[in-house]
Amino acid sequence: MSNLVWFRNDLRVADNQSLKAACEMEGDVIGVYFFDPNFYEKSSFDLELELPFGKTGKYRAQLIREALEDLRIHLEKHRIPLLIFHATPAAVIPRLIEQHAISNIFLQKEWTRDELKQEEDLGKAIESAGLKDQVKGHRIYDQFLFHPDDVPFENWSQLPRVFTEFRKKCEKQCEVRDLVSIENYQQQAPEVEVTSIPTLKELGLEDFEKDSRSAFPWNGGATAAWERLDHYFWQTKKLQYYKNTRNGLVGIDYSSKFSAWLAIGCISAKQIYHEVKRFEKEVKKNQDTYWLIFELIWRDFFKYVSLKHKSEIFQIGGILQNDYEWNSSERELKKWIAGETHEPFVNANMKELAATGFMSNRGRQNVASYWSMHKEQDWRIGAAYFEHILIDYDVHSNYGNWMYNSGVGNDPRNRTFNIELQASRYDADGKFQQLWLQEGLF
């Protein structure tokens, strides 16, 4: 008898609720990860709008590949094998159930469209194979700072529309849960087939070399995430300046840069929170240290927004169901993606994104405002491009922020950015634009 842990966006061993629950059950533990082809092709939305890109691009795919290499090493310490397939879960898991007498499947609970479809297809495949009564699924919430069972709302309809109200209630009435561990778990390694991590080419993507100018030069995986945390918190102690530097544009230390590891679960929000609290006790507590927790709460908020509104976060009217007239110009899209607009600051940010898969928070707000508010282009097209290109894409934050900046989300106020003013304020010496535009500006 065996227990299967289906890894999704929780690519870590420490503080992994699904893995912990599996290790507490009778029987062997086997891990599995799927490079689901459906997540590497064009979605129905991409096809409808004739977009020139699919869901997952080369930068995030490579980060996932690196994270899986690291995850496999950490699991091997507990003699837990990790199977990796370039296939849908529905095509493989029924066979694994039979081969390894799987009685339980543990997985991180998801609630957005593509992930639910993935689970639905798996359920049909298990039933079709006559295995429904043999296996039980355990879906576990494990990507929040404040657990859904702990937030002060009886149901999602009571979720405040405004972030500040959500934050204040949670800060006052919620406790961040303790971390979980399988540190002392050890098993006899079960016999499994040998699987390899597919190459970018096998995923239908092109190889690339990392750009030396990137503000995110690191690899995927829990090891890299904790090395970064150690550098930012303990070696340089730059956490104590986080709020004052987080709007920077050049270099590795203007912000924490945890987002990519958080997005695929190489490190958890709870782990970062508890390290911040330790830093506050041992080094310094100020507005800067609090502000990193503040940003983790923002991340939670967008997850709860998608829990409440479900597929509305993908609709053109957003969660406000505003009936604006949006344009859809292929010419404008090509210019925006290539960084060939009339705004140098937008161009520099878009060129950085295309070359590295990363962009600063300040840059994201400006290029989103340019696309949806200045050019009045369908905000979902911009969100779809970010989904494809961003190394730290997270469905909840991505679509939540795009709605927020496009007047169809949690703040209906006009958030149109004065891009020239933003450039003069945050890139006063022109270093960022010079770095990416390779031309003198002054």
Short mmCIF file of C-alpha atoms in Angstrom, two decimals:
data_model
loop_
_atom_site.label_atom_id
_atom_site.label_comp_id
_atom_site.label_asym_id
_atom_site.label_seq_id
_atom_site.Cartn_x
_atom_site.Cartn_y
_atom_site.Cartn_z
CA MET A 1 0.00 0.00 0.00
CA SER A 2 1.31 3.44 -0.93
CA ASN A 3 0.41 7.10 -0.66
CA LEU A 4 0.91 9.44 -3.60
CA VAL A 5 1.83 13.10 -3.17
CA TRP A 6 0.92 15.03 -6.31
CA PHE A 7 3.20 18.07 -6.25
CA ARG A 8 1.79 21.17 -7.96
CA ASN A 9 2.81 24.66 -6.88
CA ASP A 10 4.28 23.35 -3.62
CA LEU A 11 7.75 22.26 -4.69
CA ARG A 12 9.33 21.94 -1.25
CA VAL A 13 9.79 19.38 1.51
CA ALA A 14 9.78 21.69 4.56
CA ASP A 15 6.39 23.09 5.63
CA ASN A 16 4.51 21.01 3.07
CA GLN A 17 1.14 19.99 4.49
CA SER A 18 0.35 17.40 1.80
CA LEU A 19 3.71 15.70 2.22
CA LYS A 20 3.39 15.77 6.01
CA ALA A 21 -0.08 14.21 5.86
CA ALA A 22 1.12 11.47 3.50
CA CYS A 23 4.06 10.63 5.75
CA GLU A 24 1.69 10.19 8.68
CA MET A 25 -0.34 7.55 6.82
CA GLU A 26 0.43 3.84 6.75
CA GLY A 27 2.39 2.78 3.68
CA ASP A 28 5.12 4.10 1.42
CA VAL A 29 5.18 7.66 0.11
CA ILE A 30 5.77 8.39 -3.58
CA GLY A 31 5.93 11.87 -5.11
CA VAL A 32 4.84 12.79 -8.63
CA TYR A 33 4.94 15.94 -10.75
CA PHE A 34 3.36 16.54 -14.16
CA PHE A 35 4.48 18.81 -16.94
CA ASP A 36 0.90 18.84 -18.16
CA PRO A 37 0.88 19.62 -21.91
CA ASN A 38 -2.31 21.62 -21.40
CA PHE A 39 -0.28 24.15 -19.41
CA TYR A 40 2.26 24.55 -22.22
CA GLU A 41 -0.17 25.07 -25.09
CA LYS A 42 -2.41 27.96 -26.01
CA SER A 43 -5.55 28.27 -23.95
CA SER A 44 -8.98 28.73 -25.53
CA PHE A 45 -8.63 32.42 -24.67
CA ASP A 46 -5.25 32.61 -26.43
CA LEU A 47 -6.75 30.95 -29.51
CA GLU A 48 -9.85 33.15 -29.44
CA LEU A 49 -7.75 36.31 -29.47
CA GLU A 50 -5.11 34.81 -31.76
CA LEU A 51 -2.35 35.53 -29.27
CA PRO A 52 1.16 34.54 -30.38
CA PHE A 53 2.08 32.76 -27.14
CA GLY A 54 0.99 29.88 -24.91
CA LYS A 55 0.44 29.70 -21.16
CA THR A 56 3.89 28.78 -19.86
CA GLY A 57 7.03 30.26 -21.40
CA LYS A 58 10.66 29.26 -21.23
CA TYR A 59 11.64 31.28 -18.15
CA ARG A 60 9.10 29.80 -15.75
CA ALA A 61 9.49 26.33 -17.28
CA GLN A 62 13.23 26.44 -16.60
CA LEU A 63 12.62 27.65 -13.03
CA ILE A 64 10.29 24.67 -12.49
CA ARG A 65 12.86 22.28 -13.98
CA GLU A 66 15.50 23.58 -11.56
CA ALA A 67 13.07 23.40 -8.64
CA LEU A 68 12.28 19.76 -9.41
CA GLU A 69 15.96 18.84 -9.50
CA ASP A 70 16.30 20.38 -6.06
CA LEU A 71 13.07 18.82 -4.75
CA ARG A 72 14.20 15.37 -5.86
CA ILE A 73 17.44 15.75 -3.88
CA HIS A 74 15.58 16.82 -0.72
CA LEU A 75 13.07 13.97 -1.03
CA GLU A 76 15.84 11.41 -1.52
CA LYS A 77 17.09 12.25 1.97
CA HIS A 78 13.86 10.64 3.20
CA ARG A 79 14.02 7.90 0.52
CA ILE A 80 10.90 9.33 -1.13
CA PRO A 81 11.09 8.94 -4.92
CA LEU A 82 9.84 11.67 -7.24
CA LEU A 83 8.31 10.59 -10.54
CA ILE A 84 8.17 13.22 -13.27
CA PHE A 85 6.03 12.95 -16.39
CA HIS A 86 5.42 15.07 -19.47
CA ALA A 87 1.77 14.05 -19.55
CA THR A 88 -1.57 14.84 -17.98
CA PRO A 89 -2.34 13.44 -14.52
CA ALA A 90 -5.36 11.68 -16.04
CA ALA A 91 -3.10 9.76 -18.42
CA VAL A 92 -0.72 8.50 -15.73
CA ILE A 93 -2.19 8.37 -12.22
CA PRO A 94 -4.63 5.47 -12.87
CA ARG A 95 -1.64 3.34 -13.91
CA LEU A 96 0.30 4.41 -10.80
CA ILE A 97 -2.66 3.49 -8.60
CA GLU A 98 -2.58 -0.05 -9.96
CA GLN A 99 1.21 -0.46 -10.06
CA HIS A 100 1.86 0.80 -6.52
CA ALA A 101 -1.44 0.00 -4.80
CA ILE A 102 -2.05 3.71 -4.18
CA SER A 103 -4.77 4.17 -1.57
CA ASN A 104 -4.43 7.93 -0.93
CA ILE A 105 -3.57 10.88 -3.14
CA PHE A 106 -2.50 14.08 -1.38
CA LEU A 107 -2.41 17.37 -3.27
CA GLN A 108 -2.44 21.11 -2.69
CA LYS A 109 -5.98 22.39 -3.06
CA GLU A 110 -6.48 24.69 -6.06
CA TRP A 111 -9.65 26.43 -7.17
CA THR A 112 -9.00 28.20 -10.47
CA ARG A 113 -10.22 27.08 -13.87
CA ASP A 114 -7.33 25.12 -15.37
CA GLU A 115 -6.42 23.33 -12.15
CA LEU A 116 -10.03 22.29 -11.50
CA LYS A 117 -10.28 20.96 -15.05
CA GLN A 118 -7.12 18.94 -14.41
CA GLU A 119 -8.70 17.37 -11.31
CA GLU A 120 -12.01 16.77 -13.08
CA ASP A 121 -10.29 14.92 -15.91
CA LEU A 122 -8.35 12.83 -13.40
CA GLY A 123 -11.53 11.92 -11.54
CA LYS A 124 -13.14 10.72 -14.77
CA ALA A 125 -10.06 8.66 -15.67
CA ILE A 126 -9.96 6.99 -12.25
CA GLU A 127 -13.66 6.17 -12.46
CA SER A 128 -13.32 4.88 -16.02
CA ALA A 129 -10.51 2.57 -14.88
CA GLY A 130 -12.75 1.17 -12.13
CA LEU A 131 -10.46 2.49 -9.38
CA LYS A 132 -12.78 4.96 -7.71
CA ASP A 133 -13.33 2.83 -4.60
CA GLN A 134 -9.64 1.98 -4.25
CA VAL A 135 -8.24 5.49 -3.77
CA LYS A 136 -9.14 8.56 -1.74
CA GLY A 137 -8.16 12.13 -2.56
CA HIS A 138 -7.03 14.64 0.08
CA ARG A 139 -7.01 18.29 -1.06
CA ILE A 140 -5.19 20.55 1.37
CA TYR A 141 -4.98 24.36 1.48
CA ASP A 142 -1.28 25.14 1.67
CA GLN A 143 -0.40 28.39 -0.07
CA PHE A 144 -1.69 31.01 2.36
CA LEU A 145 -0.22 33.10 5.14
CA PHE A 146 -3.56 33.06 6.98
CA HIS A 147 -5.23 29.67 6.60
CA PRO A 148 -8.79 29.75 5.16
CA ASP A 149 -10.13 28.08 8.32
CA ASP A 150 -8.69 30.88 10.44
CA VAL A 151 -9.74 34.06 8.59
CA PRO A 152 -12.61 35.99 10.25
CA PHE A 153 -15.20 35.46 7.51
CA GLU A 154 -17.89 32.79 7.75
CA ASN A 155 -18.04 32.48 3.97
CA TRP A 156 -16.31 34.06 0.98
CA SER A 157 -19.27 36.35 0.23
CA GLN A 158 -18.28 38.31 3.36
CA LEU A 159 -14.78 38.97 2.06
CA PRO A 160 -14.21 42.76 2.05
CA ARG A 161 -13.78 44.35 -1.35
CA VAL A 162 -11.06 46.65 -0.01
CA PHE A 163 -7.68 45.26 1.02
CA THR A 164 -7.25 47.50 4.07
CA GLU A 165 -10.35 46.10 5.76
CA PHE A 166 -9.21 42.54 5.01
CA ARG A 167 -5.71 43.23 6.35
CA LYS A 168 -6.85 44.87 9.58
CA LYS A 169 -9.31 42.09 10.41
CA CYS A 170 -6.78 39.36 9.72
CA GLU A 171 -3.98 41.09 11.64
CA LYS A 172 -6.30 41.52 14.62
CA GLN A 173 -8.05 38.17 14.65
CA CYS A 174 -5.72 35.64 12.94
CA GLU A 175 -2.59 33.80 13.97
CA VAL A 176 -0.13 32.50 11.41
CA ARG A 177 0.08 28.75 11.89
CA ASP A 178 3.24 26.92 12.93
CA LEU A 179 5.42 25.21 10.34
CA VAL A 180 5.22 21.48 9.74
CA SER A 181 8.15 19.14 9.15
CA ILE A 182 9.02 15.59 8.06
CA GLU A 183 12.57 15.98 9.34
CA ASN A 184 12.56 12.65 11.20
CA TYR A 185 10.69 10.68 8.54
CA GLN A 186 12.53 7.82 6.87
CA GLN A 187 11.21 4.93 4.80
CA GLN A 188 12.46 1.99 2.79
CA ALA A 189 12.71 3.35 -0.74
CA PRO A 190 9.90 1.83 -2.84
CA GLU A 191 10.75 0.44 -6.26
CA VAL A 192 9.58 2.84 -8.96
CA GLU A 193 10.37 3.49 -12.59
CA VAL A 194 13.13 5.92 -13.47
CA THR A 195 11.85 9.17 -14.96
CA SER A 196 13.67 12.24 -16.18
CA ILE A 197 12.88 15.95 -16.26
CA PRO A 198 11.87 16.95 -19.81
CA THR A 199 14.08 19.46 -21.58
CA LEU A 200 12.78 22.83 -22.68
CA LYS A 201 12.85 21.55 -26.24
CA GLU A 202 10.69 18.56 -25.25
CA LEU A 203 8.25 21.03 -23.71
CA GLY A 204 8.09 22.89 -27.03
CA LEU A 205 10.21 25.79 -25.79
CA GLU A 206 13.56 27.22 -26.82
CA ASP A 207 16.75 27.05 -24.79
CA PHE A 208 18.22 30.31 -23.51
CA GLU A 209 21.10 31.72 -21.55
CA LYS A 210 20.32 33.92 -18.58
CA ASP A 211 20.83 37.62 -19.24
CA SER A 212 23.62 39.07 -17.09
CA ARG A 213 21.53 42.21 -16.48
CA SER A 214 18.70 40.28 -14.82
CA ALA A 215 17.47 41.38 -11.40
CA PHE A 216 16.58 37.71 -10.82
CA PRO A 217 19.71 35.65 -11.61
CA TRP A 218 18.91 32.70 -9.32
CA ASN A 219 17.79 29.14 -9.91
CA GLY A 220 14.56 27.54 -8.86
CA GLY A 221 14.31 25.33 -5.79
CA ALA A 222 14.12 25.54 -2.01
CA THR A 223 17.91 25.58 -1.69
CA ALA A 224 18.22 28.73 -3.80
CA ALA A 225 15.24 30.34 -2.04
CA TRP A 226 16.79 29.86 1.39
CA GLU A 227 20.20 31.04 0.19
CA ARG A 228 18.50 34.21 -1.02
CA LEU A 229 16.67 34.64 2.29
CA ASP A 230 19.90 34.12 4.20
CA HIS A 231 21.61 36.78 2.05
CA TYR A 232 18.80 39.33 2.26
CA PHE A 233 17.96 38.84 5.95
CA TRP A 234 21.04 37.64 7.75
CA GLN A 235 24.17 38.36 5.71
CA THR A 236 23.36 41.88 4.48
CA LYS A 237 20.41 42.61 6.82
CA LYS A 238 18.76 44.51 3.98
CA LEU A 239 15.33 43.49 5.22
CA GLN A 240 15.50 46.47 7.59
CA TYR A 241 15.46 48.77 4.52
CA TYR A 242 12.84 46.85 2.50
CA LYS A 243 10.07 49.47 2.39
CA ASN A 244 12.46 52.24 1.37
CA THR A 245 14.08 50.25 -1.43
CA ARG A 246 11.28 48.04 -2.79
CA ASN A 247 10.46 50.46 -5.63
CA GLY A 248 13.93 50.13 -7.10
CA LEU A 249 14.60 49.04 -10.67
CA VAL A 250 18.23 47.91 -10.99
CA GLY A 251 20.10 45.15 -9.18
CA ILE A 252 19.32 42.16 -7.02
CA ASP A 253 18.77 43.81 -3.64
CA TYR A 254 16.20 46.54 -4.20
CA SER A 255 13.50 44.09 -3.03
CA SER A 256 13.30 40.62 -1.51
CA LYS A 257 12.80 38.82 -4.87
CA PHE A 258 10.94 35.96 -3.17
CA SER A 259 8.01 36.03 -5.60
CA ALA A 260 9.23 33.38 -8.06
CA TRP A 261 9.94 30.83 -5.33
CA LEU A 262 6.63 31.63 -3.64
CA ALA A 263 4.76 31.19 -6.92
CA ILE A 264 5.81 27.55 -7.33
CA GLY A 265 6.06 26.85 -3.63
CA CYS A 266 9.81 26.44 -3.15
CA ILE A 267 9.31 28.46 0.03
CA SER A 268 6.08 29.16 1.87
CA ALA A 269 4.59 32.45 3.02
CA LYS A 270 4.59 31.07 6.56
CA GLN A 271 8.29 30.28 6.40
CA ILE A 272 9.10 33.83 5.33
CA TYR A 273 6.78 35.26 8.00
CA HIS A 274 8.44 33.33 10.81
CA GLU A 275 11.89 34.36 9.58
CA VAL A 276 10.80 38.01 9.57
CA LYS A 277 9.62 37.60 13.16
CA ARG A 278 12.96 36.07 14.12
CA PHE A 279 14.76 38.96 12.41
CA GLU A 280 12.64 41.44 14.37
CA LYS A 281 13.66 39.76 17.63
CA GLU A 282 17.34 39.33 16.84
CA VAL A 283 18.19 42.35 14.64
CA LYS A 284 15.59 45.07 14.24
CA LYS A 285 11.85 45.65 14.07
CA ASN A 286 10.60 48.62 12.06
CA GLN A 287 8.19 49.63 9.30
CA ASP A 288 10.43 47.97 6.73
CA THR A 289 10.29 44.55 8.35
CA TYR A 290 6.53 44.87 8.78
CA TRP A 291 6.14 45.85 5.13
CA LEU A 292 7.32 42.48 3.89
CA ILE A 293 4.56 40.87 5.95
CA PHE A 294 2.21 43.51 4.55
CA GLU A 295 3.06 42.32 1.03
CA LEU A 296 2.46 38.69 2.02
CA ILE A 297 -1.00 39.73 3.21
CA TRP A 298 -1.62 41.38 -0.19
CA ARG A 299 -0.70 38.05 -1.77
CA ASP A 300 -3.23 36.31 0.48
CA PHE A 301 -5.88 38.88 -0.37
CA PHE A 302 -5.73 38.17 -4.09
CA LYS A 303 -6.00 34.45 -3.39
CA TYR A 304 -9.14 35.05 -1.34
CA VAL A 305 -10.50 37.34 -4.08
CA SER A 306 -10.21 34.47 -6.56
CA LEU A 307 -11.78 32.06 -4.04
CA LYS A 308 -14.74 34.41 -3.76
CA HIS A 309 -15.18 35.37 -7.40
CA LYS A 310 -13.86 32.26 -9.16
CA SER A 311 -13.98 32.59 -13.00
CA GLU A 312 -14.98 36.26 -12.83
CA ILE A 313 -11.29 37.10 -12.44
CA PHE A 314 -10.82 36.01 -16.08
CA GLN A 315 -13.81 37.89 -17.51
CA ILE A 316 -13.42 41.18 -19.33
CA GLY A 317 -15.62 43.06 -16.84
CA GLY A 318 -13.58 41.74 -13.94
CA ILE A 319 -15.10 41.22 -10.52
CA LEU A 320 -16.86 44.60 -10.81
CA GLN A 321 -18.47 43.50 -14.10
CA ASN A 322 -17.76 46.94 -15.54
CA ASP A 323 -18.87 47.36 -19.12
CA TYR A 324 -15.96 49.28 -20.63
CA GLU A 325 -15.12 49.34 -24.30
CA TRP A 326 -11.78 47.62 -24.76
CA ASN A 327 -9.73 47.46 -27.93
CA SER A 328 -7.74 44.53 -29.28
CA SER A 329 -5.01 45.73 -31.64
CA GLU A 330 -2.41 43.26 -32.87
CA ARG A 331 -0.18 46.18 -33.85
CA GLU A 332 -0.33 47.71 -30.35
CA LEU A 333 0.36 44.31 -28.80
CA LYS A 334 3.48 43.77 -30.90
CA LYS A 335 4.78 47.26 -30.08
CA TRP A 336 4.08 46.82 -26.36
CA ILE A 337 5.74 43.39 -26.16
CA ALA A 338 8.77 44.52 -28.17
CA GLY A 339 9.22 47.73 -26.16
CA GLU A 340 8.58 49.97 -29.14
CA THR A 341 5.98 52.34 -27.73
CA HIS A 342 6.34 56.13 -27.47
CA GLU A 343 7.15 55.80 -23.73
CA PRO A 344 10.86 55.00 -23.05
CA PHE A 345 10.11 53.92 -19.48
CA VAL A 346 7.52 51.41 -20.68
CA ASN A 347 9.93 50.21 -23.37
CA ALA A 348 12.76 49.61 -20.92
CA ASN A 349 10.54 47.58 -18.63
CA MET A 350 9.10 45.51 -21.47
CA LYS A 351 12.56 44.78 -22.86
CA GLU A 352 13.70 43.65 -19.41
CA LEU A 353 10.67 41.37 -19.20
CA ALA A 354 11.27 39.85 -22.64
CA ALA A 355 14.95 39.24 -21.90
CA THR A 356 14.64 37.87 -18.35
CA GLY A 357 11.05 37.01 -17.47
CA PHE A 358 11.23 39.43 -14.56
CA MET A 359 10.14 43.01 -13.95
CA SER A 360 10.00 45.21 -10.85
CA ASN A 361 6.72 45.95 -9.09
CA ARG A 362 7.00 49.58 -10.17
CA GLY A 363 7.54 48.55 -13.77
CA ARG A 364 4.56 46.19 -13.77
CA GLN A 365 2.20 48.90 -12.61
CA ASN A 366 3.40 51.30 -15.28
CA VAL A 367 3.30 48.91 -18.24
CA ALA A 368 -0.12 47.63 -17.15
CA SER A 369 -1.44 51.17 -16.86
CA TYR A 370 -0.04 51.99 -20.29
CA TRP A 371 -1.68 48.96 -21.87
CA SER A 372 -5.12 49.10 -20.28
CA MET A 373 -5.62 52.75 -19.33
CA HIS A 374 -3.56 54.72 -21.87
CA LYS A 375 -4.16 52.46 -24.87
CA GLU A 376 -7.49 51.06 -23.63
CA GLN A 377 -6.53 47.57 -24.78
CA ASP A 378 -8.21 44.46 -23.39
CA TRP A 379 -6.55 44.03 -20.01
CA ARG A 380 -6.84 40.23 -20.25
CA ILE A 381 -4.41 40.24 -23.18
CA GLY A 382 -1.81 41.94 -21.01
CA ALA A 383 -2.52 39.47 -18.20
CA ALA A 384 -2.18 36.55 -20.64
CA TYR A 385 1.22 37.81 -21.80
CA PHE A 386 2.36 38.12 -18.19
CA GLU A 387 1.11 34.57 -17.58
CA HIS A 388 3.29 33.39 -20.44
CA ILE A 389 6.46 35.38 -19.77
CA LEU A 390 6.75 36.00 -16.02
CA ILE A 391 9.16 33.83 -14.09
CA ASP A 392 7.04 34.47 -10.97
CA TYR A 393 3.56 34.11 -12.47
CA ASP A 394 0.89 33.36 -9.89
CA VAL A 395 -2.66 33.16 -11.23
CA HIS A 396 -4.24 34.97 -8.28
CA SER A 397 -1.79 37.86 -8.00
CA ASN A 398 -1.45 38.24 -11.76
CA TYR A 399 -5.13 38.55 -12.58
CA GLY A 400 -5.87 40.35 -9.30
CA ASN A 401 -3.28 43.03 -10.01
CA TRP A 402 -4.31 43.41 -13.66
CA MET A 403 -7.94 43.94 -12.63
CA TYR A 404 -6.81 46.34 -9.91
CA ASN A 405 -4.79 48.42 -12.37
CA SER A 406 -7.49 48.33 -15.05
CA GLY A 407 -10.45 49.63 -13.07
CA VAL A 408 -12.32 46.31 -12.93
CA GLY A 409 -10.94 44.91 -9.68
CA ASN A 410 -10.85 45.68 -5.99
CA ASP A 411 -10.29 49.39 -6.48
CA PRO A 412 -12.57 51.03 -9.06
CA ARG A 413 -10.71 54.34 -8.85
CA ASN A 414 -8.92 55.59 -11.93
CA ARG A 415 -5.34 54.43 -11.44
CA THR A 416 -3.94 55.77 -14.69
CA PHE A 417 -0.23 56.40 -14.18
CA ASN A 418 1.57 59.51 -15.37
CA ILE A 419 4.39 57.48 -16.87
CA GLU A 420 6.78 60.38 -17.48
CA LEU A 421 6.36 61.47 -13.87
CA GLN A 422 6.91 57.89 -12.68
CA ALA A 423 10.10 57.65 -14.73
CA SER A 424 11.44 60.93 -13.36
CA ARG A 425 10.67 59.84 -9.80
CA TYR A 426 11.93 56.24 -9.85
CA ASP A 427 14.58 56.44 -12.58
CA ALA A 428 15.76 60.00 -12.06
CA ASP A 429 19.30 59.32 -13.24
CA GLY A 430 18.12 57.24 -16.20
CA LYS A 431 20.25 54.23 -15.24
CA PHE A 432 17.46 51.73 -15.67
CA GLN A 433 16.43 53.02 -19.08
CA GLN A 434 20.04 53.17 -20.23
CA LEU A 435 20.57 49.60 -19.08
CA TRP A 436 17.76 48.24 -21.23
CA LEU A 437 17.48 50.73 -24.08
CA GLN A 438 21.22 51.04 -24.65
CA GLU A 439 20.93 54.69 -25.51
CA GLY A 440 21.61 58.01 -23.89
CA LEU A 441 18.57 59.74 -22.47
CA PHE A 442 20.03 62.99 -21.23
#
